[in-house]
CSV table of C-alpha atoms in Angstrom, one decimal:
chain,number,residue,atom,x,y,z
X,250,MET,CA,-29.6,62.3,-52.7
X,251,GLU,CA,-27.6,65.4,-53.1
X,252,ALA,CA,-24.3,65.3,-54.9
X,253,GLU,CA,-21.6,67.8,-53.8
X,254,GLY,CA,-20.1,70.0,-56.6
X,255,GLY,CA,-16.3,70.2,-56.7
X,256,ALA,CA,-13.9,69.2,-54.1
X,257,GLY,CA,-14.9,68.5,-50.5
X,258,VAL,CA,-14.9,71.6,-48.4
X,259,ALA,CA,-12.8,71.2,-45.2
X,260,LEU,CA,-14.1,72.3,-41.9
X,261,GLU,CA,-12.4,75.3,-40.7
X,262,LYS,CA,-11.4,73.6,-37.6
X,263,ALA,CA,-12.6,70.6,-35.5
X,264,ALA,CA,-13.7,71.4,-32.0
X,265,SER,CA,-11.3,68.9,-30.7
X,266,GLY,CA,-8.6,71.4,-32.2
X,267,ALA,CA,-7.5,68.9,-34.9
X,268,ALA,CA,-7.3,70.4,-38.3
X,269,ALA,CA,-9.5,68.8,-41.0
X,270,LYS,CA,-8.0,67.8,-44.3
X,271,GLU,CA,-9.6,68.4,-47.5
X,272,GLU,CA,-9.6,65.7,-50.2
X,273,VAL,CA,-9.3,66.4,-53.9
X,274,ALA,CA,-12.1,65.5,-56.3
X,275,GLY,CA,-11.7,62.3,-58.4
X,276,ALA,CA,-10.5,60.1,-55.5
X,277,SER,CA,-12.3,57.2,-57.1
X,278,SER,CA,-9.0,56.3,-58.8
X,279,ALA,CA,-6.8,56.8,-55.8
X,280,ASN,CA,-5.8,54.5,-52.8
X,281,VAL,CA,-6.5,56.3,-49.6
X,282,SER,CA,-6.0,55.1,-46.1
X,283,VAL,CA,-9.2,55.5,-44.1
X,284,GLY,CA,-7.7,54.6,-40.8
X,285,SER,CA,-9.6,52.5,-38.2
X,286,SER,CA,-9.7,51.4,-34.7
X,287,GLN,CA,-9.1,47.9,-35.8
X,288,ASP,CA,-5.5,48.6,-36.9
X,289,GLY,CA,-6.4,50.7,-40.0
X,290,ILE,CA,-7.3,47.9,-42.2
X,291,SER,CA,-10.3,49.5,-44.0
X,292,SER,CA,-9.3,51.6,-47.0
X,293,ILE,CA,-10.1,52.9,-50.5
X,294,LYS,CA,-8.4,51.0,-53.2
X,295,LEU,CA,-8.8,51.3,-56.9
X,296,GLY,CA,-11.9,53.4,-56.3
X,297,TRP,CA,-13.7,51.1,-53.8
X,298,PHE,CA,-14.1,51.5,-50.1
X,299,SER,CA,-14.0,48.1,-48.2
X,300,GLU,CA,-15.1,47.9,-44.6
X,301,ILE,CA,-12.8,45.1,-43.1
X,302,SER,CA,-12.7,44.5,-39.4
X,303,PRO,CA,-12.0,41.6,-36.9
X,304,MET,CA,-15.6,42.2,-35.8
X,305,TRP,CA,-16.8,40.6,-38.9
X,306,PRO,CA,-14.0,38.3,-40.0
X,307,GLY,CA,-14.0,36.6,-43.5
X,308,GLU,CA,-16.2,39.2,-45.1
X,309,ALA,CA,-16.1,42.9,-46.3
X,310,ARG,CA,-18.8,45.4,-47.5
X,311,SER,CA,-17.5,47.4,-50.4
X,312,LEU,CA,-18.9,50.5,-51.9
X,313,GLN,CA,-17.6,52.4,-55.1
X,314,VAL,CA,-16.3,55.7,-54.2
X,315,GLU,CA,-17.3,58.5,-56.7
X,316,LYS,CA,-15.5,61.3,-54.8
X,317,VAL,CA,-14.1,61.7,-51.3
X,318,LEU,CA,-15.9,64.9,-49.9
X,319,PHE,CA,-14.1,65.0,-46.7
X,320,GLN,CA,-11.5,63.3,-44.7
X,321,GLY,CA,-10.3,64.5,-41.2
X,322,LYS,CA,-8.9,63.3,-37.9
X,323,SER,CA,-10.4,64.4,-34.5
X,324,ASP,CA,-9.0,63.7,-31.2
X,325,TYR,CA,-11.1,60.6,-31.1
X,326,GLN,CA,-11.3,59.1,-34.6
X,327,ASN,CA,-10.8,59.3,-38.3
X,328,VAL,CA,-13.8,61.0,-40.1
X,329,MET,CA,-14.6,60.6,-43.7
X,330,VAL,CA,-17.3,61.5,-46.1
X,331,PHE,CA,-17.6,60.1,-49.6
X,332,LEU,CA,-20.0,59.8,-52.4
X,333,ASN,CA,-21.6,56.6,-53.9
X,334,SER,CA,-23.8,56.4,-56.7
X,335,ALA,CA,-26.3,53.8,-55.0
X,336,TYR,CA,-26.4,55.2,-51.5
X,337,GLY,CA,-25.5,58.9,-51.8
X,338,LYS,CA,-23.2,60.4,-49.2
X,339,VAL,CA,-21.5,58.0,-46.7
X,340,LEU,CA,-20.3,58.8,-43.2
X,341,VAL,CA,-17.3,56.7,-42.1
X,342,LEU,CA,-15.7,56.8,-38.7
X,343,ASP,CA,-12.5,54.9,-38.0
X,344,GLY,CA,-13.1,52.8,-41.1
X,345,VAL,CA,-16.7,51.8,-40.2
X,346,ILE,CA,-19.8,53.0,-42.2
X,347,GLN,CA,-22.1,55.0,-39.7
X,348,CYS,CA,-24.8,56.0,-42.1
X,349,THR,CA,-25.7,56.8,-45.7
X,350,GLU,CA,-28.3,59.1,-47.2
X,351,ARG,CA,-30.4,56.2,-48.6
X,352,ASP,CA,-30.7,53.8,-45.7
X,353,GLU,CA,-30.2,55.9,-42.6
X,354,CYS,CA,-33.9,56.1,-42.1
X,355,ALA,CA,-34.1,52.3,-41.2
X,356,TYR,CA,-31.7,53.0,-38.2
X,357,GLN,CA,-32.7,56.3,-37.1
X,358,GLU,CA,-36.4,55.7,-37.1
X,359,MET,CA,-36.3,52.5,-35.4
X,360,ILE,CA,-33.8,53.4,-32.6
X,361,THR,CA,-36.1,56.4,-31.9
X,362,HIS,CA,-39.5,55.2,-32.4
X,363,LEU,CA,-39.3,51.8,-30.8
X,364,PRO,CA,-38.8,53.4,-27.2
X,365,LEU,CA,-40.8,56.7,-27.7
X,366,CYS,CA,-43.9,55.0,-29.1
X,367,SER,CA,-43.8,52.5,-26.2
X,368,ILE,CA,-44.8,55.0,-23.5
X,369,PRO,CA,-47.4,57.7,-23.4
X,370,ASN,CA,-46.5,61.3,-23.5
X,371,PRO,CA,-42.7,61.3,-23.1
X,372,LYS,CA,-41.4,64.7,-22.1
X,373,LYS,CA,-37.7,64.6,-21.5
X,374,VAL,CA,-35.3,62.7,-23.8
X,375,LEU,CA,-31.5,62.2,-23.7
X,376,VAL,CA,-29.6,61.1,-26.7
X,377,ILE,CA,-26.1,59.6,-26.0
X,378,GLY,CA,-23.9,59.8,-29.3
X,379,GLY,CA,-25.9,60.4,-32.4
X,380,GLY,CA,-23.7,63.3,-33.5
X,381,ASP,CA,-25.2,63.2,-37.2
X,382,GLY,CA,-28.5,64.4,-35.8
X,383,GLY,CA,-30.7,61.8,-37.3
X,384,VAL,CA,-32.1,60.6,-33.9
X,385,LEU,CA,-32.7,64.3,-32.9
X,386,ARG,CA,-34.7,64.8,-36.1
X,387,GLU,CA,-36.9,61.8,-35.2
X,388,VAL,CA,-37.4,62.7,-31.6
X,389,SER,CA,-38.4,66.3,-32.8
X,390,ARG,CA,-41.5,64.6,-34.2
X,391,TYR,CA,-43.1,64.2,-30.9
X,392,SER,CA,-45.3,67.3,-29.7
X,393,SER,CA,-45.2,65.9,-26.2
X,394,VAL,CA,-41.5,66.2,-25.8
X,395,GLU,CA,-40.5,69.3,-23.9
X,396,GLN,CA,-36.6,68.8,-23.7
X,397,ILE,CA,-34.2,67.2,-25.9
X,398,ASP,CA,-30.6,66.8,-24.5
X,399,ILE,CA,-27.7,65.3,-26.6
X,400,CYS,CA,-24.2,64.4,-25.4
X,401,GLU,CA,-21.8,63.7,-28.3
X,402,ILE,CA,-18.2,63.4,-27.7
X,403,ASP,CA,-16.7,64.4,-31.1
X,404,LYS,CA,-17.5,67.9,-32.3
X,405,MET,CA,-16.1,67.1,-35.6
X,406,VAL,CA,-18.9,64.7,-36.3
X,407,ILE,CA,-21.5,67.2,-35.6
X,408,ASP,CA,-19.8,69.7,-37.9
X,409,VAL,CA,-19.3,67.3,-40.7
X,410,SER,CA,-22.8,66.1,-40.5
X,411,LYS,CA,-24.4,69.6,-40.6
X,412,GLN,CA,-22.3,70.4,-43.7
X,413,PHE,CA,-22.8,67.2,-45.7
X,414,PHE,CA,-25.9,65.5,-44.2
X,415,PRO,CA,-28.2,68.5,-43.7
X,416,LYS,CA,-31.4,66.2,-43.8
X,417,MET,CA,-30.2,64.4,-40.8
X,418,ALA,CA,-28.8,67.4,-38.9
X,419,VAL,CA,-31.8,69.3,-39.3
X,420,GLY,CA,-32.6,67.8,-35.8
X,421,TYR,CA,-30.2,70.3,-34.2
X,422,GLU,CA,-32.4,73.2,-35.5
X,423,ASP,CA,-35.2,72.2,-33.1
X,424,PRO,CA,-35.4,74.8,-30.2
X,425,ARG,CA,-36.0,72.1,-27.7
X,426,VAL,CA,-32.4,70.7,-28.3
X,427,ASN,CA,-29.5,71.2,-25.8
X,428,LEU,CA,-26.2,70.2,-27.1
X,429,HIS,CA,-23.5,69.0,-24.8
X,430,VAL,CA,-20.1,68.1,-26.2
X,431,GLY,CA,-18.3,65.6,-24.0
X,432,ASP,CA,-18.2,62.2,-22.6
X,433,GLY,CA,-21.5,60.6,-22.3
X,434,VAL,CA,-20.6,58.5,-19.2
X,435,ALA,CA,-19.4,61.7,-17.3
X,436,PHE,CA,-22.5,63.5,-18.6
X,437,LEU,CA,-24.7,60.9,-16.9
X,438,LYS,CA,-22.8,60.8,-13.6
X,439,ASP,CA,-24.1,64.4,-13.2
X,440,VAL,CA,-27.6,63.8,-14.2
X,441,PRO,CA,-30.1,63.9,-11.2
X,442,LYS,CA,-31.9,60.6,-10.5
X,443,GLY,CA,-35.2,60.1,-12.5
X,444,THR,CA,-34.6,62.9,-15.0
X,445,TYR,CA,-35.4,61.4,-18.2
X,446,ASP,CA,-38.4,59.5,-19.8
X,447,VAL,CA,-36.4,58.0,-22.7
X,448,ILE,CA,-32.6,57.6,-23.1
X,449,ILE,CA,-31.5,56.6,-26.7
X,450,VAL,CA,-27.9,55.6,-26.9
X,451,ASP,CA,-26.7,55.8,-30.6
X,452,SER,CA,-23.3,54.4,-30.2
X,453,SER,CA,-20.6,52.9,-32.6
X,454,ASP,CA,-19.3,49.4,-32.1
X,455,PRO,CA,-17.9,48.5,-28.6
X,456,ILE,CA,-14.4,49.5,-29.5
X,457,GLY,CA,-12.5,52.5,-29.0
X,458,PRO,CA,-14.4,55.6,-27.5
X,459,ALA,CA,-17.8,53.6,-27.3
X,460,GLN,CA,-16.6,50.7,-25.5
X,461,GLU,CA,-17.8,52.0,-22.1
X,462,LEU,CA,-21.3,52.3,-23.5
X,463,PHE,CA,-21.7,48.6,-23.6
X,464,GLU,CA,-20.7,47.9,-20.1
X,465,LYS,CA,-22.6,47.3,-16.8
X,466,PRO,CA,-21.6,50.5,-14.9
X,467,PHE,CA,-22.8,52.5,-17.9
X,468,PHE,CA,-26.2,50.8,-17.9
X,469,GLN,CA,-26.4,51.4,-14.1
X,470,LEU,CA,-26.0,55.1,-14.8
X,471,VAL,CA,-28.7,55.0,-17.5
X,472,ALA,CA,-31.2,53.4,-15.1
X,473,LYS,CA,-30.5,55.9,-12.4
X,474,ALA,CA,-31.2,58.8,-14.8
X,475,LEU,CA,-34.5,57.3,-15.9
X,476,ARG,CA,-37.6,58.0,-14.1
X,477,PRO,CA,-39.8,54.7,-12.8
X,478,GLY,CA,-41.1,53.0,-16.0
X,479,GLY,CA,-38.6,55.1,-18.2
X,480,VAL,CA,-37.1,53.4,-21.2
X,481,VAL,CA,-33.7,53.1,-22.8
X,482,CYS,CA,-32.9,52.0,-26.4
X,483,THR,CA,-29.2,51.3,-27.3
X,484,GLN,CA,-27.6,50.1,-30.4
X,485,ALA,CA,-26.9,46.2,-29.9
X,486,GLU,CA,-25.0,44.8,-32.7
X,487,SER,CA,-26.0,42.1,-35.3
X,488,ILE,CA,-27.5,38.7,-34.4
X,489,TRP,CA,-25.6,37.3,-37.4
X,490,LEU,CA,-22.2,38.3,-36.2
X,491,HIS,CA,-22.2,39.3,-32.5
X,492,MET,CA,-24.2,36.9,-30.5
X,493,HIS,CA,-21.5,36.7,-28.0
X,494,ILE,CA,-21.6,40.6,-27.5
X,495,ILE,CA,-25.4,40.5,-27.4
X,496,GLU,CA,-25.3,37.8,-24.7
X,497,ASP,CA,-23.3,40.0,-22.6
X,498,ILE,CA,-25.4,43.0,-23.2
X,499,VAL,CA,-28.5,41.2,-22.4
X,500,SER,CA,-27.1,39.7,-19.2
X,501,ASN,CA,-26.0,43.3,-18.0
X,502,CYS,CA,-29.3,44.8,-18.8
X,503,ARG,CA,-31.1,42.1,-17.1
X,504,GLN,CA,-29.2,42.6,-13.9
X,505,VAL,CA,-29.8,46.5,-14.2
X,506,PHE,CA,-33.2,47.0,-15.5
X,507,LYS,CA,-36.0,45.7,-13.4
X,508,GLY,CA,-38.9,46.4,-15.8
X,509,SER,CA,-38.7,44.9,-19.2
X,510,VAL,CA,-35.6,43.7,-21.2
X,511,ASN,CA,-36.2,43.1,-24.9
X,512,TYR,CA,-34.1,42.8,-28.1
X,513,ALA,CA,-35.3,44.1,-31.5
X,514,TRP,CA,-33.8,44.3,-34.8
X,515,THR,CA,-33.9,45.9,-38.2
X,516,SER,CA,-32.5,45.8,-41.7
X,517,VAL,CA,-29.8,48.3,-42.7
X,518,PRO,CA,-28.1,47.3,-46.1
X,519,THR,CA,-24.8,49.0,-45.6
X,520,TYR,CA,-24.2,47.7,-42.1
X,521,PRO,CA,-22.4,44.4,-41.8
X,522,SER,CA,-24.5,41.4,-42.4
X,523,GLY,CA,-27.4,43.9,-43.3
X,524,VAL,CA,-28.9,43.9,-40.0
X,525,ILE,CA,-28.6,45.8,-36.7
X,526,GLY,CA,-30.2,45.1,-33.2
X,527,PHE,CA,-31.3,47.3,-30.4
X,528,MET,CA,-31.5,46.6,-26.6
X,529,ILE,CA,-34.6,48.2,-25.4
X,530,CYS,CA,-35.4,48.0,-21.6
X,531,SER,CA,-37.6,49.8,-19.0
X,532,THR,CA,-36.9,50.4,-15.3
X,533,ASP,CA,-39.0,49.3,-12.5
X,534,GLY,CA,-42.3,51.2,-12.4
X,535,PRO,CA,-45.3,51.3,-14.8
X,536,ALA,CA,-45.2,48.3,-17.1
X,537,VAL,CA,-44.0,48.7,-20.6
X,538,ASP,CA,-45.1,46.3,-23.3
X,539,PHE,CA,-42.5,47.1,-26.0
X,540,GLN,CA,-44.2,44.9,-28.7
X,541,HIS,CA,-47.4,46.9,-28.7
X,542,PRO,CA,-46.9,50.6,-29.3
X,543,VAL,CA,-49.2,52.9,-27.4
X,544,TYR,CA,-48.6,55.8,-29.8
X,545,HIS,CA,-48.8,55.8,-33.7
X,546,ILE,CA,-46.4,58.2,-34.7
X,547,GLU,CA,-47.1,57.7,-38.4
X,548,GLU,CA,-50.6,59.0,-38.0
X,549,GLU,CA,-49.0,62.3,-36.8
X,550,ASP,CA,-46.8,62.9,-39.8
X,551,HIS,CA,-48.8,65.9,-40.9
X,552,LEU,CA,-47.6,67.7,-37.6
X,553,ASN,CA,-44.0,67.9,-38.9
X,554,GLU,CA,-44.2,68.8,-42.5
X,555,SER,CA,-40.7,70.2,-42.6
X,556,LEU,CA,-39.2,66.9,-41.7
X,557,GLY,CA,-41.1,64.8,-44.4
X,558,PRO,CA,-42.9,61.6,-43.9
X,559,LEU,CA,-41.5,58.6,-42.1
X,560,LYS,CA,-39.8,56.3,-44.6
X,561,PHE,CA,-39.3,53.1,-42.6
X,562,TYR,CA,-41.0,52.9,-39.4
X,563,ASN,CA,-44.7,52.0,-38.8
X,564,SER,CA,-46.6,50.3,-36.1
X,565,LYS,CA,-46.5,46.8,-37.7
X,566,ILE,CA,-42.7,47.0,-38.3
X,567,HIS,CA,-42.5,48.1,-34.6
X,568,SER,CA,-44.3,44.8,-33.3
X,569,ALA,CA,-42.4,42.7,-35.9
X,570,ALA,CA,-38.9,44.0,-34.9
X,571,PHE,CA,-39.3,41.8,-31.8
X,572,CYS,CA,-39.9,38.6,-33.6
X,573,LEU,CA,-36.5,36.8,-33.5
X,574,PRO,CA,-34.9,34.0,-35.5
X,575,SER,CA,-35.0,30.8,-33.5
X,576,PHE,CA,-31.2,30.7,-32.9
X,577,ALA,CA,-31.2,34.2,-31.6
X,578,LYS,CA,-34.4,33.8,-29.5
X,579,ARG,CA,-32.9,30.7,-27.6
X,580,VAL,CA,-29.9,32.6,-26.6
X,581,ILE,CA,-31.7,35.8,-25.6
X,582,ASP,CA,-34.6,34.0,-23.8
X,583,ASN,CA,-32.0,32.1,-21.9
X,584,LYS,CA,-30.3,35.3,-20.7
X,585,THR,CA,-33.6,37.1,-19.7
X,586,ASN,CA,-35.4,34.2,-18.0
């Protein structure tokens, strides 16, 4: 973990045209309004950030704030970075924790390697969202990949991540990366049919600018953009909190994707309930058995010494991720059969 010295440095200007606001050091004793798409109820009080939302009623995740490093507002959302002694730097969008230095590996590695290790020799990959660059970092581990496109709507998230989370944003340095700043739905509408082997949708929760990314028309665009037997992996909420949302996602995916439809999950301590899930599907074409990876990326760590070794993912965790608790398995099996 890398602590920043002095006050957080404001970005000169957000790409959206919204000016960023620099926070003073010593914010641990201040009351700071974070701003939230859920009525602005997440905040910093008496030196603690509490993530409070109607999406997880009756509970809150709190982290002590050593220092606010950055706070700004783009055209789309409030953006904040603060320092925590246990998890390092923390990125918060609209009052919701997106990633921390300590546990980002569990999310970034799983959402990337679950799909990419499930098919042989992927060549063209699209990332929707993922402005922090962590998914790009993981995709760049694959020597077979020739083209990595990313479409992120919020330029401020990209700039903030490059400044405060360089170990994630290192993904942008790969020469195979093509950055498109804009709306992911609009981007997909212009993608020729069958372009990509893998599409990874690294979205925030289904509210605000990310809501469209959980709906059937979006999945139809994804399916069109994939080649036969191509795969998609999308963030799909928590089995402990959002089974009603997961039911809808599974139902929509089952109607759209005619290959394999699966739900997997992983542990991320700083996410609500401590777990997050992924919807991982394939289009009609060569069969894909997601539970048994055909490629073992952990054996190729030496090919990417500059990125460091994998911290979370391995082939056994890959297979285990599809083992669901009985209550979730019943619901998801009912939707997929």
